[in-house]
Coordinates of C-alpha atoms and ligand atoms in Angstrom, one line a residue:
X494 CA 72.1 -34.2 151.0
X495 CA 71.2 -30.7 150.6
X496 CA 72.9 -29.4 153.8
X497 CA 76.2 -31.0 152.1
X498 CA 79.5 -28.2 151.5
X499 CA 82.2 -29.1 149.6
X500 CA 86.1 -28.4 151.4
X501 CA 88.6 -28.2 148.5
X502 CA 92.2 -29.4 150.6
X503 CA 94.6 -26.5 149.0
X504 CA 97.4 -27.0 151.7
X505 CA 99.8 -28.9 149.5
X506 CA 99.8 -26.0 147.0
X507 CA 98.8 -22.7 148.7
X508 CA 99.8 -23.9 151.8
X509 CA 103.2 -24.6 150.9
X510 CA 104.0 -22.6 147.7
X511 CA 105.3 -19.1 150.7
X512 CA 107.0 -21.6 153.1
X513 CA 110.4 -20.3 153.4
X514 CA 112.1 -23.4 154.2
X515 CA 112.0 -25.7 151.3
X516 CA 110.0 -29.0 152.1
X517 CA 111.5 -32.4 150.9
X518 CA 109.4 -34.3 148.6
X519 CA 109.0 -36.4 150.3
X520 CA 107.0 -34.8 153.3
X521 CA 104.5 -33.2 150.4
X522 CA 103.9 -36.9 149.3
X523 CA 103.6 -38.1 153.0
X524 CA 101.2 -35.3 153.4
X525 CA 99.1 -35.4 150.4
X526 CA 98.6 -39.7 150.9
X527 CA 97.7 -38.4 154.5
X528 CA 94.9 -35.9 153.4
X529 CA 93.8 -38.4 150.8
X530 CA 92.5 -40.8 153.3
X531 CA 90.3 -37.8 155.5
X532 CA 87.3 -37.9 152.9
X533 CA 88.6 -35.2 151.1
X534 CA 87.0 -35.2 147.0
X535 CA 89.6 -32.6 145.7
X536 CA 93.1 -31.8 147.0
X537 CA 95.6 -29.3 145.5
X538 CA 98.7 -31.2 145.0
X539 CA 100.7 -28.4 143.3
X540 CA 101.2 -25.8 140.9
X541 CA 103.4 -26.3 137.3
X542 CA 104.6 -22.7 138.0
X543 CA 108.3 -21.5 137.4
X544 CA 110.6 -22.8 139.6
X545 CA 112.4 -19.3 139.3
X546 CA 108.7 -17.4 140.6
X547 CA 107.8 -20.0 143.3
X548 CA 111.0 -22.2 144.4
X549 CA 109.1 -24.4 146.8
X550 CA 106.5 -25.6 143.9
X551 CA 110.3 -26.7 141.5
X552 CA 108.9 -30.5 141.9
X553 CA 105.6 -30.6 141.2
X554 CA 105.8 -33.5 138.5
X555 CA 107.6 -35.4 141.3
X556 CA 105.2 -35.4 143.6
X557 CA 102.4 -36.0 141.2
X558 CA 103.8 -38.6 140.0
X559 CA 104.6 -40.5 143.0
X560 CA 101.6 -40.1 145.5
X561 CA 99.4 -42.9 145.9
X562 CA 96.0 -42.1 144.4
X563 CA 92.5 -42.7 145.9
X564 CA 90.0 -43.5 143.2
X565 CA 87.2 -40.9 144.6
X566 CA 89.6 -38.3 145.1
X567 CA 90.3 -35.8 142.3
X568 CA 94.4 -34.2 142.4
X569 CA 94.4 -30.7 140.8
X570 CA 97.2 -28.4 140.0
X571 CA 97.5 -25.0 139.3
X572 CA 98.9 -24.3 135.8
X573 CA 99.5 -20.7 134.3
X574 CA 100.2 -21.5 130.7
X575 CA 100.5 -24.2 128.7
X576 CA 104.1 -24.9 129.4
X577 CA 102.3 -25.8 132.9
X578 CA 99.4 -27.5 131.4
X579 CA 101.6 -29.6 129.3
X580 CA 103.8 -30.7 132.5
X581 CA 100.1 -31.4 134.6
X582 CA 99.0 -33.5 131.8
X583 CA 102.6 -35.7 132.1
X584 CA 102.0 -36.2 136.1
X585 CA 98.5 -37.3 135.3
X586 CA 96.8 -34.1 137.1
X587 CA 93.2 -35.0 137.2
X588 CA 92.5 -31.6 137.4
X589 CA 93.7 -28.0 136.5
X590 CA 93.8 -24.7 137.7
X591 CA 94.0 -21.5 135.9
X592 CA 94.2 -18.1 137.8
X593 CA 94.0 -14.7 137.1
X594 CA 93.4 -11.7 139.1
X595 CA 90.9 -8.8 139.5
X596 CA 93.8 -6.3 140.1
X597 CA 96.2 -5.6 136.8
X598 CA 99.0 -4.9 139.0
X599 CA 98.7 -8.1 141.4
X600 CA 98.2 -10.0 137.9
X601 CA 102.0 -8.6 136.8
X602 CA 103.4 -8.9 140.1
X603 CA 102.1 -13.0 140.0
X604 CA 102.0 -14.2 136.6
X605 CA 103.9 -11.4 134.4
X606 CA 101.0 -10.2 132.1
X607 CA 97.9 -8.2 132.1
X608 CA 94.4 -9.7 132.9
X609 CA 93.6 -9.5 129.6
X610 CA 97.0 -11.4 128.6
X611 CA 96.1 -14.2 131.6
X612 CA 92.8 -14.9 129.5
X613 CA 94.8 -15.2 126.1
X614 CA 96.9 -17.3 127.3
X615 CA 94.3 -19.8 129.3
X616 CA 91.6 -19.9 126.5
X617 CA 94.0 -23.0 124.4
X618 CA 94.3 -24.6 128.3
X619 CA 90.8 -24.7 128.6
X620 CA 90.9 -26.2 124.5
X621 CA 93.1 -29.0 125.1
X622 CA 91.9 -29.6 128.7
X623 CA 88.1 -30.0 127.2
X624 CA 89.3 -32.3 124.3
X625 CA 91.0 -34.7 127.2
X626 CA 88.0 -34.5 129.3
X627 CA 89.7 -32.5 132.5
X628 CA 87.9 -30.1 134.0
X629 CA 89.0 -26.5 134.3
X630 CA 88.9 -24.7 137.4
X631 CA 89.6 -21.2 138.0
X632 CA 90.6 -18.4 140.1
X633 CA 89.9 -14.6 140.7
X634 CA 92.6 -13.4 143.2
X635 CA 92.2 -10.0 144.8
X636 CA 88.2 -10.2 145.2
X637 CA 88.1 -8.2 148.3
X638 CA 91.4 -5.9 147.7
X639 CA 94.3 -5.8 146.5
X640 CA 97.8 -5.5 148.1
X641 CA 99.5 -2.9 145.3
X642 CA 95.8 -1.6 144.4
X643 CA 94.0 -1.5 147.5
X644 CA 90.2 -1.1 146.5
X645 CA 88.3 -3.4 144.1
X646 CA 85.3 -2.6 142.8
X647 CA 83.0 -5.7 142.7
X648 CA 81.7 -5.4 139.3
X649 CA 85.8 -5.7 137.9
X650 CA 84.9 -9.2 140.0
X651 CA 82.4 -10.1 138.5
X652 CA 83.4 -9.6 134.7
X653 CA 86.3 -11.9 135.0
X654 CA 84.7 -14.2 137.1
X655 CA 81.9 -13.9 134.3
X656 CA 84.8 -14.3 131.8
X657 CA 86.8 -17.3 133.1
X658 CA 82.8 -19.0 133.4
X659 CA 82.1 -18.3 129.9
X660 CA 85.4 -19.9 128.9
X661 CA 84.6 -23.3 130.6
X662 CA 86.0 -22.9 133.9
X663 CA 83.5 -25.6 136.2
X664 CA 84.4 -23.6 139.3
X665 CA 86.0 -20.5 140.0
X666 CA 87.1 -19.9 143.0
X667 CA 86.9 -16.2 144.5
X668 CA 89.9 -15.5 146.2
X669 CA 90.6 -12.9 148.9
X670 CA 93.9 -13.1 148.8
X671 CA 95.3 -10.7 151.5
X672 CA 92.4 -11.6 154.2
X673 CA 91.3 -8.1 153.8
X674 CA 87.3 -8.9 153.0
X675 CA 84.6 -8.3 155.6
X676 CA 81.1 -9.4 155.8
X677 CA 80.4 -6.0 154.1
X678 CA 82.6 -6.3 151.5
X679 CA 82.1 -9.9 150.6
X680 CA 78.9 -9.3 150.6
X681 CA 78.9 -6.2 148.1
X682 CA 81.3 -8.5 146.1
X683 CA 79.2 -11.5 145.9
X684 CA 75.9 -9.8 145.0
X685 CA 77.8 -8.7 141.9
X686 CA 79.5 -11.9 140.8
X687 CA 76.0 -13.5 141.6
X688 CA 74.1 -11.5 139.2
X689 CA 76.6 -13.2 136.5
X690 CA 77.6 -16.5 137.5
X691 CA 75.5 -19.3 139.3
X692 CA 76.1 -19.7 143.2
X693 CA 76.7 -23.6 142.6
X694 CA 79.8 -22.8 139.8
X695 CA 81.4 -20.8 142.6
X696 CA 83.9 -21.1 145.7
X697 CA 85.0 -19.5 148.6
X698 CA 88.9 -19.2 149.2
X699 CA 89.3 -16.8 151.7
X700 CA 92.5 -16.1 153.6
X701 CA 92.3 -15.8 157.2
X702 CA 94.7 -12.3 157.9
X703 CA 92.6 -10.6 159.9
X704 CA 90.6 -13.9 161.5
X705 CA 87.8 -13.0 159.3
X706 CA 87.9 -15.8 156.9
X707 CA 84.9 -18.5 158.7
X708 CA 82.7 -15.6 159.0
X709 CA 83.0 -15.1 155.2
X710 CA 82.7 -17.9 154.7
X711 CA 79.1 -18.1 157.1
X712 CA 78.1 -14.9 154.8
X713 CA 78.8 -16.7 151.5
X714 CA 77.0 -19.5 152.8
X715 CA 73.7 -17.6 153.7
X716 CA 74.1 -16.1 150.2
X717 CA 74.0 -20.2 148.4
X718 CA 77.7 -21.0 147.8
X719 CA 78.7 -24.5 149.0
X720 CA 82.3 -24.9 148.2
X721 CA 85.2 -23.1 149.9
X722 CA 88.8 -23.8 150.1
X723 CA 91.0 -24.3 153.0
X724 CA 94.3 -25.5 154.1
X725 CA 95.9 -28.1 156.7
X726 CA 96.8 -26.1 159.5
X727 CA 95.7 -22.5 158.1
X728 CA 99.1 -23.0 155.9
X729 CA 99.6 -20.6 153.3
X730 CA 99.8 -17.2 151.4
X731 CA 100.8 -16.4 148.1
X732 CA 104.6 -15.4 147.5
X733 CA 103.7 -12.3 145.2
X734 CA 101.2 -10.7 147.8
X735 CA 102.9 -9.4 150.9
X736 CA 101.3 -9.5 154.0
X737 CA 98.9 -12.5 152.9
X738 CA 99.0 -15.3 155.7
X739 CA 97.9 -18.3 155.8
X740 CA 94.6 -20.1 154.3
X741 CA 91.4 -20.4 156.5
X742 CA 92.8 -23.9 158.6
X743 CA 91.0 -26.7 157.5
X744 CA 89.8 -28.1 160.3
X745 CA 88.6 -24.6 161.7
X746 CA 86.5 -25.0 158.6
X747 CA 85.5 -28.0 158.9
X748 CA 84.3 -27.7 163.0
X749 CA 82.2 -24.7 162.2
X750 CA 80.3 -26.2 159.5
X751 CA 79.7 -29.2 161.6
X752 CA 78.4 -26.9 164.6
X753 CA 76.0 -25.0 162.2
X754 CA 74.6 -28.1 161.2
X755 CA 76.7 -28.7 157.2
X756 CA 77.9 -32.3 156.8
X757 CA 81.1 -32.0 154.7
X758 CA 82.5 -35.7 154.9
X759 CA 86.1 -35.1 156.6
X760 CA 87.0 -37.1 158.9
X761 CA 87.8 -34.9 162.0
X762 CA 89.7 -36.9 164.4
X763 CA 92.0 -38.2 161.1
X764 CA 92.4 -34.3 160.2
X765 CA 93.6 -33.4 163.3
X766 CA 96.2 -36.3 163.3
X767 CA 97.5 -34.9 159.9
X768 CA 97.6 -31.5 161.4
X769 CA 100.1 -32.8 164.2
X770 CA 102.2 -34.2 162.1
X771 CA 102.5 -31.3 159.2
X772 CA 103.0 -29.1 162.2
X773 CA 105.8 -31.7 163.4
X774 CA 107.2 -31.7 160.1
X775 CA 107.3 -28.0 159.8
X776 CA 108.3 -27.3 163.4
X777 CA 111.6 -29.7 162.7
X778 CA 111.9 -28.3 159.2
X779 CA 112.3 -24.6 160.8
X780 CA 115.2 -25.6 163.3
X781 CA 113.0 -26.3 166.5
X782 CA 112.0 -22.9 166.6
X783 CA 108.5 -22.1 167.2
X784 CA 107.2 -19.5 164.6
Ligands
HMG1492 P1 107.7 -15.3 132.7 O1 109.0 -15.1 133.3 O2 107.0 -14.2 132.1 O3 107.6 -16.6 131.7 O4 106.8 -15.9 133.9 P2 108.2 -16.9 130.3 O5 107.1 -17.5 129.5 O6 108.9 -15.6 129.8 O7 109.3 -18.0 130.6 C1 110.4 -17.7 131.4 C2 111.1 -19.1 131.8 O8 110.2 -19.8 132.6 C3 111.4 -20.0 130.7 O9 112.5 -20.8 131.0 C4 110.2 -20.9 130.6 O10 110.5 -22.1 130.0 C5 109.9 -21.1 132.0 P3 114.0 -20.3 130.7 O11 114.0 -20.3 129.2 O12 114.2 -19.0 131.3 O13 114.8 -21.4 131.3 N1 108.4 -21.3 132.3 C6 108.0 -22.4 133.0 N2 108.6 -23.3 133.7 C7 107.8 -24.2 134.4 N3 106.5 -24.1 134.4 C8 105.8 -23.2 133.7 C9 106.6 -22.3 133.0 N4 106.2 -21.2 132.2 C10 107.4 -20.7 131.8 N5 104.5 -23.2 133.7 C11 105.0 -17.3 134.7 C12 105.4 -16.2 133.7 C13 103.5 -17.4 134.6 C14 105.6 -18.6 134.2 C15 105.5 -16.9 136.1 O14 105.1 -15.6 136.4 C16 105.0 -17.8 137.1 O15 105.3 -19.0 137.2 N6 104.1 -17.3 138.1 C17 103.5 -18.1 139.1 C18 103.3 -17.3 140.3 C19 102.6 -18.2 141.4 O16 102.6 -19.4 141.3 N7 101.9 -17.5 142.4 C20 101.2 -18.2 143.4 C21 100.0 -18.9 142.9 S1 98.6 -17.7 142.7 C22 98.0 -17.6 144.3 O17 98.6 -18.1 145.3 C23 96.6 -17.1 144.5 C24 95.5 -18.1 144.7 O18 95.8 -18.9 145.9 C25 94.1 -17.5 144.9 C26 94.2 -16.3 146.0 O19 94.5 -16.6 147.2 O20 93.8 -15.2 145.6 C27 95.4 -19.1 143.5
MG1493 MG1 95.4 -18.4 147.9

């Protein structure tokens, strides 16, 4: 299947982590079993983060521990350190997540420590991930600008994208976290990371602030990569970068690949189902009131 893209599900975790209102366990289970049953290979259940940083995320070995499981579908979780990697590994994640950023100040506003801390302290995840055969992903934030920084230049992409491949990460996902990137800039920044770091070990997880996310992702496409992230209902930012709103929705994704001829293997009608429920779910959750 060569016109085949890959949709990584990161509503449960990206979409959720900046929700204001806390969301029972309960739903995130609900929702998770939901998006299992869509045709969905990877979903991001979580993230073994501080409760203290990121509230919402405080049960993450709860909910990984008690959604029901399809065999073909792969459950990740983002982990920072090995406190979180340790935690993963109880609830059975099939899959982790390290992350770092391209912007020093982002990386101490998210994670407390330099870039070149972040690696330190991922390079014995990535050792006692490999010996237990789970597969590293990982995550550059800030790829098209920063919120504290502004500018980024796309070669301080590329090292640390080149970095976090050379350490074992399968994947890593390029992340413009504040929605800032244009066709231009995406461009610029993938024509750097490309000259270190295969198109096929790389994703696409482009926020959707300024409604520019699907054509980033149409010009990441035309330049080889087949994987990009997305979230139920365009949930989503990331508590540490103000102004970021919500992931590129899912099923906006999904309809725009299917119109320019990708197959992705989502089931569309099921998608939208789960849409109208998390939106029920959140709708109730925020007192009726339409935001
Ligand atoms: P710290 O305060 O420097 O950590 O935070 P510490 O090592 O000094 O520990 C402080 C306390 O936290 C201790 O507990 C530790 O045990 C506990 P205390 O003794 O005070 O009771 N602790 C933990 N607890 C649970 N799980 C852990 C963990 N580690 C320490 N893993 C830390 C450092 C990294 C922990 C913190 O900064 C943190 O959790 N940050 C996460 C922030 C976050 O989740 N941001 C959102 C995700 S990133 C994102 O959204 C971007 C992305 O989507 C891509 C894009 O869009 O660009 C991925
Ligand atoms: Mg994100």
């Amino acid at each position: 299947m060569d016109k085949f893209v890959h949709i990584y599900e990161v509503g449960p975790r990206d979409g959720l982590q900046n929700e204001k209102v806390i969301i029972p366990t309960v739903q995130k289970i609900a929702l998770i079993n939901a998006l299992s049953k869509l045709g969905f290979k990877r979903i991001e259940a979580t993230a073994f983060v501080s409760a203290k940083w990121v509230p919402q995320m405080a049960d993450a070995s709860e909910v990984l521990t008690n959604i029901i499981r399809e065999p073909d579908v792969v459950y990740g979780a983002l982990v920072p350190n090995m406190i979180g990697f340790e935690k993963a590994l109880e609830a059975k994640a099939d899959e982790v997540a390290i992350f770092a950023a391209a912007s020093e100040t982002f990386s101490q506003k998210n994670i407390n420590c330099s870039i070149a801390e972040s690696l330190q302290r991922f390079a014995p995840i990535i050792d006692a991930a490999k010996k237990r055969n789970i597969r590293v992903r990982g995550y550059v934030s800030c790829v098209a600008g920063c919120p504290y920084e502004g500018h980024i230049a796309p070669k301080a992409v590329a090292d640390l994208t080149a970095q976090m491949f050379e350490m074992g990460c399968y994947e890593i996902s390029l992340g413009d976290t504040i929605g800032i990137g244009t066709p231009l800039t995406i461009e610029a920044m993938l024509a750097s990371v490309l000259e270190c770091v295969p198109s096929k070990n790389l994703a696409g997880h482009y926020h959707d602030t300024n409604g520019q996310a699907l054509t980033n992702v149409k010009v990441s496409l035309d330049m080889g990569l087949r994987s990009f992230d997305s979230a139920i209902g365009g949930l989503g930012g990331c508590p540490y970068a103000p102004g970021a709103k919500g992931n590129v929705s899912t099923s906006a994704l999904a309809n725009m690949l299917l119109n320019e001829g990708w197959q992705t293997g989502i089931d569309l009608e099921g998608l939208e189902k789960v849409e109208i429920m998390m939106g029920n779910i959140m709708h109730e959750l925020e007192g009726g009131i339409d935001v």
